């Protein structure tokens, strides 16, 4: 949830760390800090509540540049608070009691209270409320003249999840980094090395990266990186090539990353579906799934596990699998899955859906499903992420880095992958060649259809103007439009802070209708698909309670013409594609409402990309 960077080399560490932190601000932005060192100056640290810009201003005020005092190694952090409120004191890095060891940390040390009490008995005093400060003192307690040995000894006493970077002025050209449940990636370059919690921080520094695996500890020096496990046994990790375009991690002229990513969807979807349709057999090619037609024939049920937006995509996927592949499918909230003793059999295919591939609840659910013997696969965006590795088989989205905190292009690519999964499974079961061909044709039109939706941006912005002062609203839909209603409402609430609820259109009458009145609008998804007539009846019920209705409908569809008070009309597409087109329209709607309300769209309050704690 927070961002880590580290650097050691010949360049100015302060500047390098600030640049890295700016690229990671989407990971957390309630406080930030850096610790730096060199051969002469000891360990220096500055941190503050607020954003990386606040930190930069503080650095300019308090550390005037001097040619004699250039720092060449350092670590930095941008935080999303878990232990202790956002404040200068709770910001990372945290120092040990001697002031010679600095630590930045992502994750949660679960036994920090026990370690804290033990260290207090030994005379340690603490200034923050964080578990990370406890870890810094524990490393000090284990220090016997070598930082690596101290970090390994400390980590052996720690329970929980961590990605850490540690710096000491005793060994100024060295960073020690380690991971257990929270990602760390190393960037390899000539005469310098960089570390980060996420690859976007490294793209301008190098394309050669090493992803640490759980329990790895790396000693990172300008010309040398060695990796071992916490028991000090050397391990080999491959160098991977980061194939992201540098511009992918920049705004490229857009006002916000979210808008850029909404606009990128024709291309990201092309990357998701491109080369994955087999026109000869009328099926999809998902090589990473690594299942034979015989395996598919044996699968009795598919369970899709995910959180948030990915869960909504999973819900669309469960409808596809039942409709197209004729196989029982259910989407489940990953956060609950392992606590309710799920009934899993070896005939189940479990699919974890996650943009980041690091969501703690989804990862834990994957482990539970594996433990119970299911065939487990992943649909992830981030290559080499924990869920992608843990599942060993799966499908990458190839949507490119998603920096905007509100997920947009990952959702549409997840839905496209699930449609291809249903096609592939369907063709191995009862789906005819003719239906397979029709689906291939529909899938191949997705990028073009999304381009047509994106071109309605200005129109959607005008509609958003009418809704910017609402207090509360409902999104309703049926069938494929139901998960879209959930996702549309989630987008609106997370970036505009307006209360919005997604409901199945049929459920409205079972309670929520009591809330409808003239200042509680309803967004009705009534594009041309099975069930639309019933949604139209529900719209009339809403209007009878004086709720203004925004109808999302299909251009030229007479059944839905002149019904809603406001409308967004979208291109006529197959109902299998409409969850993608309608969601893109609702992403734009939420974006414009938030913009008109002056919200900080790329840094929505209390949110962070990638939830690596339960
Ligand atoms: C909402 C959003 C979150 C994520 C959720 C799961 O816009 O981004 O709801 O979808 O935290 O994240 P991943 O997909 O990384 O597992």
Coordinates of C-alpha atoms and ligand atoms in Angstrom, one line a residue:
X1 CA 0.0 0.0 0.0
X2 CA 3.0 2.3 0.5
X3 CA 5.8 3.0 -1.9
X4 CA 9.5 2.2 -1.3
X5 CA 12.5 3.4 -3.2
X6 CA 16.2 3.0 -2.6
X7 CA 19.3 4.0 -4.5
X8 CA 23.1 3.5 -4.3
X9 CA 25.5 4.8 -6.9
X10 CA 27.3 7.9 -8.1
X11 CA 24.4 10.3 -8.7
X12 CA 22.6 12.5 -6.3
X13 CA 20.5 10.1 -4.1
X14 CA 18.1 12.8 -2.9
X15 CA 17.0 13.7 -6.4
X16 CA 16.9 10.1 -7.5
X17 CA 14.8 9.1 -4.5
X18 CA 12.4 12.1 -5.0
X19 CA 11.9 11.2 -8.7
X20 CA 11.2 7.5 -7.7
X21 CA 8.8 8.6 -5.0
X22 CA 6.8 10.8 -7.4
X23 CA 6.3 7.8 -9.6
X24 CA 5.0 5.8 -6.6
X25 CA 2.7 8.4 -5.1
X26 CA -0.3 6.4 -6.2
X27 CA 0.7 3.8 -3.6
X28 CA 0.1 6.1 -0.7
X29 CA 0.3 9.8 -0.1
X30 CA -0.4 10.7 3.5
X31 CA 3.3 11.2 4.4
X32 CA 6.7 10.8 2.9
X33 CA 10.4 10.7 3.8
X34 CA 13.9 9.9 2.9
X35 CA 17.1 8.9 4.7
X36 CA 20.5 9.3 2.9
X37 CA 24.1 8.9 3.6
X38 CA 27.6 9.0 2.1
X39 CA 31.2 8.3 3.3
X40 CA 31.5 11.5 5.3
X41 CA 28.2 12.8 6.6
X42 CA 26.5 10.1 8.6
X43 CA 22.9 9.3 8.3
X44 CA 20.5 12.2 7.5
X45 CA 16.8 11.9 7.5
X46 CA 13.8 14.2 6.6
X47 CA 10.2 13.2 6.7
X48 CA 6.8 14.9 6.8
X49 CA 3.1 14.4 6.8
X50 CA 1.7 15.2 3.4
X51 CA 2.7 14.5 -0.2
X52 CA 6.1 14.0 -1.9
X53 CA 5.8 17.7 -3.0
X54 CA 5.6 18.7 0.7
X55 CA 8.7 16.6 1.3
X56 CA 10.5 18.2 -1.6
X57 CA 9.8 21.7 -0.3
X58 CA 11.0 20.7 3.2
X59 CA 14.2 19.3 1.7
X60 CA 14.8 22.6 -0.2
X61 CA 14.2 24.5 3.0
X62 CA 16.2 22.4 5.4
X63 CA 18.9 20.9 3.2
X64 CA 20.4 23.7 1.1
X65 CA 22.4 22.1 -1.7
X66 CA 26.1 22.1 -1.1
X67 CA 28.7 20.6 -3.6
X68 CA 30.6 19.1 -0.6
X69 CA 27.7 17.3 0.7
X70 CA 26.3 15.0 -2.0
X71 CA 24.5 11.9 -0.7
X72 CA 25.1 8.8 -2.9
X73 CA 22.9 6.2 -1.1
X74 CA 19.5 6.4 0.4
X75 CA 16.0 5.0 1.0
X76 CA 12.6 6.7 0.7
X77 CA 9.0 6.0 1.3
X78 CA 5.5 7.3 0.6
X79 CA 3.0 6.1 3.1
X80 CA -0.6 5.0 3.4
X81 CA -1.2 4.8 7.1
X82 CA -1.8 1.4 8.8
X83 CA -0.2 1.8 12.3
X84 CA -0.6 5.3 13.6
X85 CA -2.2 8.4 12.0
X86 CA -0.4 10.2 9.1
X87 CA 2.1 12.5 10.9
X88 CA 5.7 13.6 10.7
X89 CA 6.6 11.2 13.5
X90 CA 4.8 8.2 12.0
X91 CA 6.2 8.8 8.5
X92 CA 9.0 6.5 7.3
X93 CA 11.9 6.1 7.4
X94 CA 12.2 5.0 11.0
X95 CA 15.5 5.0 12.9
X96 CA 16.9 2.6 15.4
X97 CA 17.8 3.9 18.9
X98 CA 21.4 4.8 17.9
X99 CA 20.3 6.9 14.8
X100 CA 22.6 4.8 12.6
X101 CA 20.1 2.4 11.0
X102 CA 17.1 3.6 8.9
X103 CA 14.2 1.4 7.7
X104 CA 11.3 1.8 5.3
X105 CA 8.7 -0.8 5.3
X106 CA 5.5 -1.9 3.5
X107 CA 3.2 -4.4 5.1
X108 CA 2.4 -5.2 8.8
X109 CA 4.5 -6.8 11.5
X110 CA 1.9 -8.8 13.3
X111 CA 3.9 -9.6 16.4
X112 CA 5.2 -6.0 16.8
X113 CA 3.5 -5.6 20.2
X114 CA 5.5 -8.6 21.7
X115 CA 8.7 -7.3 20.1
X116 CA 8.0 -3.8 21.4
X117 CA 7.5 -5.0 25.0
X118 CA 10.6 -7.1 24.8
X119 CA 12.7 -4.2 23.4
X120 CA 11.3 -1.9 26.1
X121 CA 12.5 -4.3 28.8
X122 CA 15.9 -4.0 27.2
X123 CA 15.8 -0.2 27.5
X124 CA 14.6 0.8 24.0
X125 CA 12.4 3.9 23.8
X126 CA 10.1 4.6 20.8
X127 CA 8.9 7.9 19.4
X128 CA 6.2 6.7 16.9
X129 CA 3.2 4.4 16.9
X130 CA 4.5 2.3 14.0
X131 CA 5.5 -1.3 13.8
X132 CA 8.3 -0.2 11.5
X133 CA 10.2 1.6 14.3
X134 CA 10.0 -1.6 16.3
X135 CA 11.7 -3.4 13.4
X136 CA 14.4 -0.8 13.2
X137 CA 15.2 -1.2 16.9
X138 CA 15.1 -5.0 16.5
X139 CA 17.7 -4.8 13.8
X140 CA 19.9 -2.6 16.1
X141 CA 19.5 -5.2 18.8
X142 CA 20.7 -8.0 16.4
X143 CA 23.6 -5.9 15.0
X144 CA 27.0 -7.5 15.5
X145 CA 29.0 -5.4 13.1
X146 CA 27.3 -6.4 9.8
X147 CA 24.0 -5.1 8.6
X148 CA 23.1 -8.2 6.5
X149 CA 23.5 -10.5 9.5
X150 CA 21.5 -8.1 11.7
X151 CA 18.6 -7.8 9.2
X152 CA 18.4 -11.6 8.7
X153 CA 18.5 -12.2 12.4
X154 CA 15.7 -9.6 13.0
X155 CA 13.5 -11.0 10.2
X156 CA 13.7 -14.4 11.7
X157 CA 11.9 -13.0 14.8
X158 CA 9.2 -11.2 12.8
X159 CA 5.7 -12.5 11.9
X160 CA 3.6 -10.8 9.2
X161 CA 4.2 -9.2 5.9
X162 CA 7.0 -7.0 4.8
X163 CA 8.9 -5.4 2.0
X164 CA 11.7 -3.5 3.5
X165 CA 14.8 -1.4 2.6
X166 CA 17.5 -0.7 5.3
X167 CA 20.3 1.8 5.2
X168 CA 23.1 2.4 7.7
X169 CA 26.0 4.9 7.7
X170 CA 28.2 2.1 9.0
X171 CA 28.1 0.6 5.5
X172 CA 27.2 3.6 3.4
X173 CA 27.3 2.1 -0.1
X174 CA 24.9 -0.7 0.7
X175 CA 21.2 -1.2 0.9
X176 CA 19.7 -4.4 2.4
X177 CA 16.2 -5.2 1.0
X178 CA 13.9 -8.1 1.8
X179 CA 10.5 -9.3 1.0
X180 CA 7.9 -11.5 2.6
X181 CA 4.4 -10.9 1.1
X182 CA 5.0 -7.3 -0.1
X183 CA 6.8 -6.8 -3.4
X184 CA 10.4 -5.6 -3.9
X185 CA 12.0 -5.2 -7.3
X186 CA 15.7 -4.4 -7.9
X187 CA 16.8 -2.3 -10.9
X188 CA 20.2 -3.2 -12.2
X189 CA 22.4 -0.6 -14.0
X190 CA 26.1 0.1 -14.5
X191 CA 27.7 1.5 -11.3
X192 CA 24.4 2.1 -9.6
X193 CA 21.4 0.1 -8.4
X194 CA 17.9 1.1 -7.4
X195 CA 15.2 -0.7 -5.5
X196 CA 11.5 -0.1 -5.3
X197 CA 8.2 -1.7 -4.2
X198 CA 6.9 -1.3 -7.8
X199 CA 8.5 -1.2 -11.2
X200 CA 7.1 2.2 -12.3
X201 CA 9.6 3.8 -10.0
X202 CA 12.5 2.2 -12.0
X203 CA 11.4 2.8 -15.6
X204 CA 13.6 5.8 -16.2
X205 CA 16.6 4.2 -14.4
X206 CA 16.8 0.8 -16.1
X207 CA 14.9 -1.9 -17.9
X208 CA 16.8 -4.7 -16.2
X209 CA 15.0 -5.8 -13.1
X210 CA 15.0 -8.6 -10.6
X211 CA 11.8 -9.5 -8.7
X212 CA 12.6 -10.7 -5.2
X213 CA 10.6 -13.7 -4.0
X214 CA 9.2 -14.3 -0.6
X215 CA 11.9 -14.7 2.1
X216 CA 14.7 -13.2 -0.2
X217 CA 17.1 -10.8 1.3
X218 CA 19.3 -8.8 -1.1
X219 CA 22.6 -6.9 -0.5
X220 CA 22.5 -4.1 -3.1
X221 CA 25.7 -2.3 -3.9
X222 CA 26.5 0.0 -6.9
X223 CA 28.4 -2.8 -8.7
X224 CA 27.1 -5.9 -7.1
X225 CA 23.8 -7.5 -6.0
X226 CA 23.7 -10.7 -4.1
X227 CA 20.5 -12.5 -3.0
X228 CA 20.1 -15.0 -0.3
X229 CA 17.2 -16.2 1.8
X230 CA 16.6 -15.3 5.5
X231 CA 18.6 -18.3 6.5
X232 CA 21.6 -16.8 4.6
X233 CA 21.6 -19.5 1.9
X234 CA 22.4 -17.9 -1.6
X235 CA 19.6 -18.0 -4.2
X236 CA 19.6 -17.2 -7.9
X237 CA 17.0 -14.9 -9.4
X238 CA 16.8 -14.1 -13.1
X239 CA 17.1 -10.6 -14.6
X240 CA 13.8 -9.7 -16.3
X241 CA 13.3 -7.1 -19.0
X242 CA 10.8 -4.4 -18.2
X243 CA 8.9 -3.9 -21.4
X244 CA 6.9 -0.8 -20.3
X245 CA 7.2 2.3 -22.2
X246 CA 8.5 5.2 -20.0
X247 CA 5.5 7.3 -21.1
X248 CA 3.2 4.6 -19.6
X249 CA 4.2 5.8 -16.2
X250 CA 3.7 9.5 -17.1
X251 CA 0.5 11.6 -17.6
X252 CA 1.4 12.4 -21.2
X253 CA -0.5 15.7 -21.3
X254 CA -3.7 14.4 -19.6
X255 CA -4.9 16.2 -16.5
X256 CA -5.0 13.0 -14.5
X257 CA -3.7 9.4 -14.8
X258 CA -7.3 8.2 -14.5
X259 CA -8.4 10.1 -17.6
X260 CA -5.3 8.9 -19.5
X261 CA -6.0 5.4 -18.6
X262 CA -9.7 5.7 -19.6
X263 CA -8.5 7.0 -23.0
X264 CA -5.9 4.3 -23.3
X265 CA -8.6 1.5 -23.3
X266 CA -8.9 1.0 -27.1
X267 CA -5.2 0.3 -27.1
X268 CA -5.0 -1.6 -23.8
X269 CA -7.9 -3.8 -24.9
X270 CA -6.2 -4.4 -28.2
X271 CA -3.1 -5.6 -26.3
X272 CA -5.3 -7.8 -24.2
X273 CA -7.2 -9.5 -27.0
X274 CA -4.6 -9.2 -29.8
X275 CA -3.2 -12.5 -31.0
X276 CA -5.5 -14.5 -28.6
X277 CA -8.3 -15.4 -31.1
X278 CA -8.0 -18.6 -33.1
X279 CA -10.1 -17.9 -36.2
X280 CA -9.7 -21.4 -37.6
X281 CA -11.2 -23.1 -34.6
X282 CA -13.5 -20.2 -33.4
X283 CA -11.9 -20.2 -30.0
X284 CA -9.4 -18.2 -27.8
X285 CA -5.8 -19.0 -27.2
X286 CA -4.8 -18.5 -23.6
X287 CA -1.5 -20.4 -23.5
X288 CA -0.6 -19.4 -20.0
X289 CA -3.6 -21.1 -18.7
X290 CA -1.8 -24.4 -19.3
X291 CA -4.9 -26.6 -19.3
X292 CA -5.8 -29.3 -21.8
X293 CA -9.3 -29.8 -23.4
X294 CA -9.5 -32.9 -21.2
X295 CA -8.8 -30.8 -18.0
X296 CA -11.5 -28.4 -19.1
X297 CA -14.0 -31.1 -19.7
X298 CA -13.4 -32.4 -16.2
X299 CA -14.0 -29.0 -14.5
X300 CA -17.3 -29.0 -12.7
X301 CA -17.3 -25.4 -11.4
X302 CA -15.4 -22.2 -11.6
X303 CA -14.9 -19.9 -8.6
X304 CA -13.6 -16.4 -9.3
X305 CA -11.9 -14.8 -6.3
X306 CA -11.3 -11.0 -6.2
X307 CA -11.8 -7.7 -4.3
X308 CA -13.3 -4.4 -5.3
X309 CA -13.4 -3.6 -9.0
X310 CA -11.8 -6.9 -9.8
X311 CA -14.6 -8.7 -8.0
X312 CA -17.1 -6.8 -10.3
X313 CA -15.1 -8.1 -13.3
X314 CA -15.3 -11.6 -11.7
X315 CA -19.0 -11.3 -11.5
X316 CA -19.3 -10.5 -15.2
X317 CA -17.0 -13.5 -15.8
X318 CA -19.3 -15.8 -13.8
X319 CA -22.2 -14.8 -16.1
X320 CA -20.0 -15.4 -19.2
X321 CA -19.0 -18.8 -18.0
X322 CA -22.5 -19.9 -17.3
X323 CA -24.0 -18.5 -20.5
X324 CA -21.2 -19.4 -22.9
X325 CA -19.3 -22.3 -21.4
X326 CA -22.4 -23.9 -19.7
X327 CA -20.5 -24.3 -16.5
X328 CA -21.5 -23.4 -13.0
X329 CA -19.6 -20.3 -11.9
X330 CA -19.6 -18.0 -9.0
X331 CA -17.6 -14.8 -8.0
X332 CA -16.6 -14.6 -4.4
X333 CA -15.3 -11.9 -2.2
X334 CA -11.7 -13.0 -1.5
X335 CA -11.7 -11.3 1.9
X336 CA -14.3 -13.7 3.2
X337 CA -13.4 -16.9 1.3
X338 CA -10.9 -18.5 3.7
X339 CA -12.8 -17.6 6.8
X340 CA -16.0 -19.5 5.9
X341 CA -14.5 -22.9 5.3
X342 CA -15.2 -23.0 1.6
X343 CA -16.2 -26.3 0.0
X344 CA -13.6 -26.9 -2.7
X345 CA -13.1 -30.0 -4.7
X346 CA -10.4 -31.1 -7.1
X347 CA -12.9 -30.6 -9.9
X348 CA -13.0 -26.9 -9.2
X349 CA -11.1 -24.3 -11.2
X350 CA -10.4 -21.3 -9.0
X351 CA -9.5 -18.1 -10.8
X352 CA -7.9 -15.2 -8.8
X353 CA -8.6 -11.9 -10.5
X354 CA -6.3 -9.0 -9.5
X355 CA -4.8 -6.0 -11.3
X356 CA -1.9 -5.7 -8.9
X357 CA -1.4 -9.4 -8.2
X358 CA -0.6 -8.3 -4.6
X359 CA -4.0 -7.9 -2.9
X360 CA -3.5 -9.6 0.5
X361 CA -7.0 -11.1 0.7
X362 CA -6.9 -12.5 -2.8
X363 CA -3.5 -14.0 -2.3
X364 CA -4.6 -15.6 1.0
X365 CA -7.7 -17.0 -0.8
X366 CA -5.5 -18.5 -3.5
X367 CA -3.4 -20.3 -0.9
X368 CA -6.6 -21.7 0.7
X369 CA -7.9 -22.9 -2.6
X370 CA -4.5 -24.5 -3.5
X371 CA -4.4 -26.1 -0.1
X372 CA -7.8 -27.7 -0.8
X373 CA -6.7 -29.2 -4.1
X374 CA -8.4 -27.0 -6.7
X375 CA -6.8 -26.1 -10.0
X376 CA -5.8 -22.5 -9.3
X377 CA -5.1 -19.9 -11.9
X378 CA -4.7 -16.1 -12.0
X379 CA -5.8 -13.2 -14.2
X380 CA -3.3 -10.4 -13.3
X381 CA -1.9 -7.3 -14.8
X382 CA 1.4 -7.0 -13.1
X383 CA 3.8 -9.5 -14.5
X384 CA 5.8 -11.5 -11.9
X385 CA 3.4 -10.3 -9.1
X386 CA 2.7 -12.5 -6.1
X387 CA -0.6 -13.9 -7.3
X388 CA 0.8 -14.5 -10.8
X389 CA 3.7 -16.5 -9.3
X390 CA 1.6 -18.3 -6.7
X391 CA -0.9 -19.5 -9.2
X392 CA 1.7 -20.7 -11.7
X393 CA -0.9 -20.7 -14.5
X394 CA -3.0 -17.9 -15.8
X395 CA -3.5 -15.0 -18.2
X396 CA -1.9 -11.7 -18.1
X397 CA -4.0 -8.6 -19.0
X398 CA -1.2 -6.8 -20.9
X399 CA -3.0 -3.6 -20.1
X400 CA 0.2 -1.7 -19.2
X401 CA 0.8 -0.1 -15.8
X402 CA -2.3 1.2 -14.1
X403 CA -1.2 4.2 -12.0
X404 CA -4.7 5.8 -11.4
X405 CA -5.9 4.7 -8.0
X406 CA -9.3 4.1 -9.3
X407 CA -9.1 1.0 -11.5
X408 CA -10.3 1.5 -15.1
X409 CA -8.4 -0.1 -17.9
X410 CA -7.6 -3.2 -15.7
X411 CA -11.4 -3.8 -15.3
X412 CA -12.1 -3.7 -19.0
X413 CA -9.2 -6.0 -19.8
X414 CA -10.2 -8.4 -17.0
X415 CA -13.7 -8.6 -18.5
X416 CA -12.2 -9.2 -22.0
X417 CA -10.0 -12.0 -20.7
X418 CA -13.0 -13.6 -18.9
X419 CA -15.0 -13.5 -22.1
X420 CA -12.1 -15.3 -23.9
X421 CA -11.8 -17.7 -21.0
X422 CA -15.6 -18.5 -21.4
X423 CA -15.1 -18.9 -25.1
X424 CA -12.2 -21.3 -24.7
X425 CA -13.9 -23.3 -22.1
X426 CA -17.2 -23.3 -24.0
X427 CA -15.5 -24.6 -27.2
X428 CA -13.9 -27.4 -25.3
X429 CA -17.4 -28.3 -24.0
X430 CA -20.7 -27.7 -25.9
X431 CA -20.3 -24.3 -27.6
X432 CA -20.7 -24.7 -31.4
X433 CA -18.1 -23.6 -34.0
X434 CA -20.7 -21.1 -35.3
X435 CA -21.2 -19.5 -31.9
X436 CA -17.4 -19.5 -31.4
X437 CA -16.9 -17.7 -34.6
X438 CA -19.6 -15.1 -33.7
X439 CA -17.9 -14.5 -30.3
X440 CA -14.4 -14.1 -32.0
X441 CA -16.0 -11.5 -34.2
X442 CA -17.6 -9.7 -31.3
X443 CA -14.3 -9.8 -29.3
X444 CA -12.3 -8.4 -32.2
X445 CA -14.6 -5.3 -32.3
X446 CA -14.0 -4.3 -28.7
X447 CA -11.2 -1.8 -29.3
X448 CA -13.2 0.0 -32.0
X449 CA -16.4 0.1 -29.8
X450 CA -14.4 1.5 -26.9
X451 CA -12.9 4.2 -29.2
X452 CA -16.5 5.2 -30.1
X453 CA -17.4 5.5 -26.3
X454 CA -14.3 7.5 -25.5
X455 CA -15.3 9.9 -28.3
X456 CA -18.4 10.7 -26.3
X457 CA -16.3 12.2 -23.6
X458 CA -17.6 15.8 -24.1
X459 CA -21.2 14.7 -24.2
X460 CA -20.7 12.7 -21.0
X461 CA -19.0 15.7 -19.3
X462 CA -22.1 17.8 -20.1
X463 CA -24.4 15.2 -18.5
X464 CA -22.0 15.1 -15.5
X465 CA -22.5 18.8 -15.0
X466 CA -26.2 18.1 -14.1
X467 CA -25.2 15.6 -11.4
X468 CA -22.3 17.2 -9.7
X469 CA -24.3 18.5 -6.8
X470 CA -26.1 15.3 -6.0
X471 CA -25.9 14.0 -2.4
X472 CA -26.7 10.3 -3.0
X473 CA -27.6 8.2 -5.9
X474 CA -28.4 4.7 -7.1
X475 CA -27.1 2.7 -10.0
X476 CA -29.3 -0.1 -11.3
X477 CA -29.1 -2.8 -13.9
X478 CA -30.0 -6.5 -14.5
X479 CA -28.0 -9.4 -15.9
X480 CA -24.7 -8.1 -17.4
X481 CA -25.7 -4.6 -16.4
X482 CA -25.8 -5.5 -12.7
X483 CA -22.0 -5.8 -12.1
X484 CA -21.7 -2.7 -14.3
X485 CA -24.1 -0.9 -11.8
X486 CA -21.9 -2.0 -8.9
X487 CA -18.7 -0.8 -10.7
X488 CA -20.3 2.5 -11.8
X489 CA -21.3 3.3 -8.3
X490 CA -17.9 2.3 -6.9
X491 CA -16.1 4.6 -9.4
X492 CA -18.3 7.5 -8.4
X493 CA -17.9 7.1 -4.7
X494 CA -14.2 6.6 -4.6
X495 CA -13.2 9.6 -6.6
X496 CA -16.0 12.1 -5.9
X497 CA -16.9 11.1 -2.3
X498 CA -20.6 11.1 -3.2
X499 CA -22.7 8.3 -1.8
X500 CA -23.6 5.9 -4.6
X501 CA -25.0 2.4 -4.4
X502 CA -25.1 -0.2 -7.1
X503 CA -28.2 -2.4 -6.9
X504 CA -29.8 -5.1 -9.0
X505 CA -32.7 -3.3 -10.6
X506 CA -35.1 -5.9 -9.1
X507 CA -33.8 -5.3 -5.6
X508 CA -34.6 -1.7 -5.6
X509 CA -38.2 -2.4 -4.5
X510 CA -37.0 -4.5 -1.6
X511 CA -35.9 -1.6 0.5
X512 CA -33.8 1.1 -1.1
X513 CA -36.8 2.6 -3.0
X514 CA -37.7 4.2 0.3
X515 CA -34.8 6.6 -0.2
X516 CA -35.8 7.8 -3.6
X517 CA -36.9 11.4 -3.9
X518 CA -36.2 14.3 -6.2
X519 CA -32.6 14.9 -5.1
X520 CA -31.7 11.2 -5.2
X521 CA -31.0 10.4 -8.9
X522 CA -30.9 6.9 -10.4
X523 CA -28.4 5.8 -13.1
X524 CA -30.2 3.1 -15.0
X525 CA -28.2 0.8 -17.3
X526 CA -30.7 -0.2 -20.0
X527 CA -28.6 -0.9 -23.0
X528 CA -30.0 -3.4 -25.5
X529 CA -29.6 -6.8 -23.7
X530 CA -31.9 -9.4 -22.2
X531 CA -33.8 -7.9 -19.2
X532 CA -33.8 -4.3 -20.5
X533 CA -37.6 -4.1 -20.7
X534 CA -37.8 -4.9 -17.0
X535 CA -35.2 -2.2 -16.2
X536 CA -37.3 0.2 -18.1
X537 CA -40.3 -0.6 -15.8
X538 CA -38.0 0.0 -12.8
X539 CA -37.0 3.3 -14.2
X540 CA -40.7 4.3 -14.4
X541 CA -41.0 3.3 -10.7
X542 CA -38.1 5.6 -9.8
X543 CA -39.6 8.4 -11.8
X544 CA -42.9 8.0 -9.9
X545 CA -40.9 8.7 -6.8
X546 CA -39.5 11.9 -8.4
X547 CA -36.0 10.6 -8.8
X548 CA -34.3 12.0 -11.9
X549 CA -33.0 9.2 -14.1
X550 CA -29.9 9.1 -16.2
X551 CA -30.4 6.3 -18.7
X552 CA -27.4 4.6 -20.3
X553 CA -28.9 3.2 -23.5
X554 CA -28.1 1.9 -27.0
X555 CA -28.2 4.4 -29.8
X556 CA -31.2 3.9 -32.0
X557 CA -33.0 1.6 -29.6
X558 CA -36.6 2.6 -29.7
X559 CA -37.6 0.7 -26.6
X560 CA -35.5 3.0 -24.4
X561 CA -35.9 6.3 -26.4
X562 CA -37.4 9.3 -24.5
X563 CA -37.7 7.4 -21.2
X564 CA -34.9 8.8 -19.0
X565 CA -34.6 12.4 -17.9
X566 CA -31.0 12.5 -19.1
X567 CA -29.2 10.0 -21.3
X568 CA -25.9 8.6 -22.5
X569 CA -26.3 6.8 -25.7
X570 CA -23.7 4.2 -26.7
X571 CA -22.9 2.2 -29.8
X572 CA -24.9 -0.9 -30.6
X573 CA -22.7 -3.9 -29.6
X574 CA -23.2 -7.5 -28.7
X575 CA -24.6 -7.8 -25.2
X576 CA -21.4 -9.7 -24.3
X577 CA -19.4 -6.6 -25.1
X578 CA -21.8 -4.1 -23.4
X579 CA -20.4 -4.5 -19.9
X580 CA -17.2 -3.0 -21.3
X581 CA -18.7 -0.2 -23.3
X582 CA -21.1 0.8 -20.5
X583 CA -18.5 0.7 -17.8
X584 CA -16.2 3.0 -19.9
X585 CA -19.0 5.5 -20.2
X586 CA -19.6 5.3 -16.4
X587 CA -15.9 5.8 -15.7
X588 CA -16.0 9.0 -17.7
X589 CA -19.2 10.1 -15.9
X590 CA -17.6 9.5 -12.5
X591 CA -14.4 11.2 -13.7
X592 CA -16.2 14.4 -14.8
X593 CA -18.4 14.6 -11.6
X594 CA -15.3 14.3 -9.5
X595 CA -13.4 16.9 -11.6
X596 CA -16.4 19.3 -11.5
X597 CA -16.4 18.9 -7.7
X598 CA -12.7 19.8 -7.5
X599 CA -11.7 16.4 -6.1
X600 CA -8.1 15.2 -6.2
X601 CA -8.8 12.4 -8.7
X602 CA -5.4 10.7 -8.8
X603 CA -5.1 10.8 -5.0
X604 CA -8.6 10.0 -3.6
X605 CA -8.7 10.4 0.1
X606 CA -8.0 7.3 2.2
X607 CA -7.3 5.1 -0.8
X608 CA -4.2 3.6 -2.2
X609 CA -3.4 1.4 -5.1
X610 CA -2.8 -2.3 -4.2
X611 CA -4.1 -3.3 -0.8
X612 CA -1.4 -5.5 0.7
X613 CA -2.9 -5.7 4.2
X614 CA -6.1 -7.6 5.2
Ligands
LIG1 C1 -11.2 0.4 -7.2 C2 -10.0 -0.4 -7.0 C3 -10.1 -1.5 -6.0 C4 -9.3 -2.7 -6.5 C5 -9.2 -3.7 -5.4 C6 -8.5 -5.0 -5.9 O1 -11.1 1.3 -8.3 O2 -9.1 -0.2 -7.7 O3 -11.4 -1.8 -5.6 O4 -10.0 -3.2 -7.6 O5 -8.4 -3.2 -4.4 O6 -7.2 -4.7 -6.4 P1 -6.5 -5.7 -7.3 O7 -7.2 -5.8 -8.6 O8 -5.1 -5.1 -7.5 O9 -6.5 -7.1 -6.6

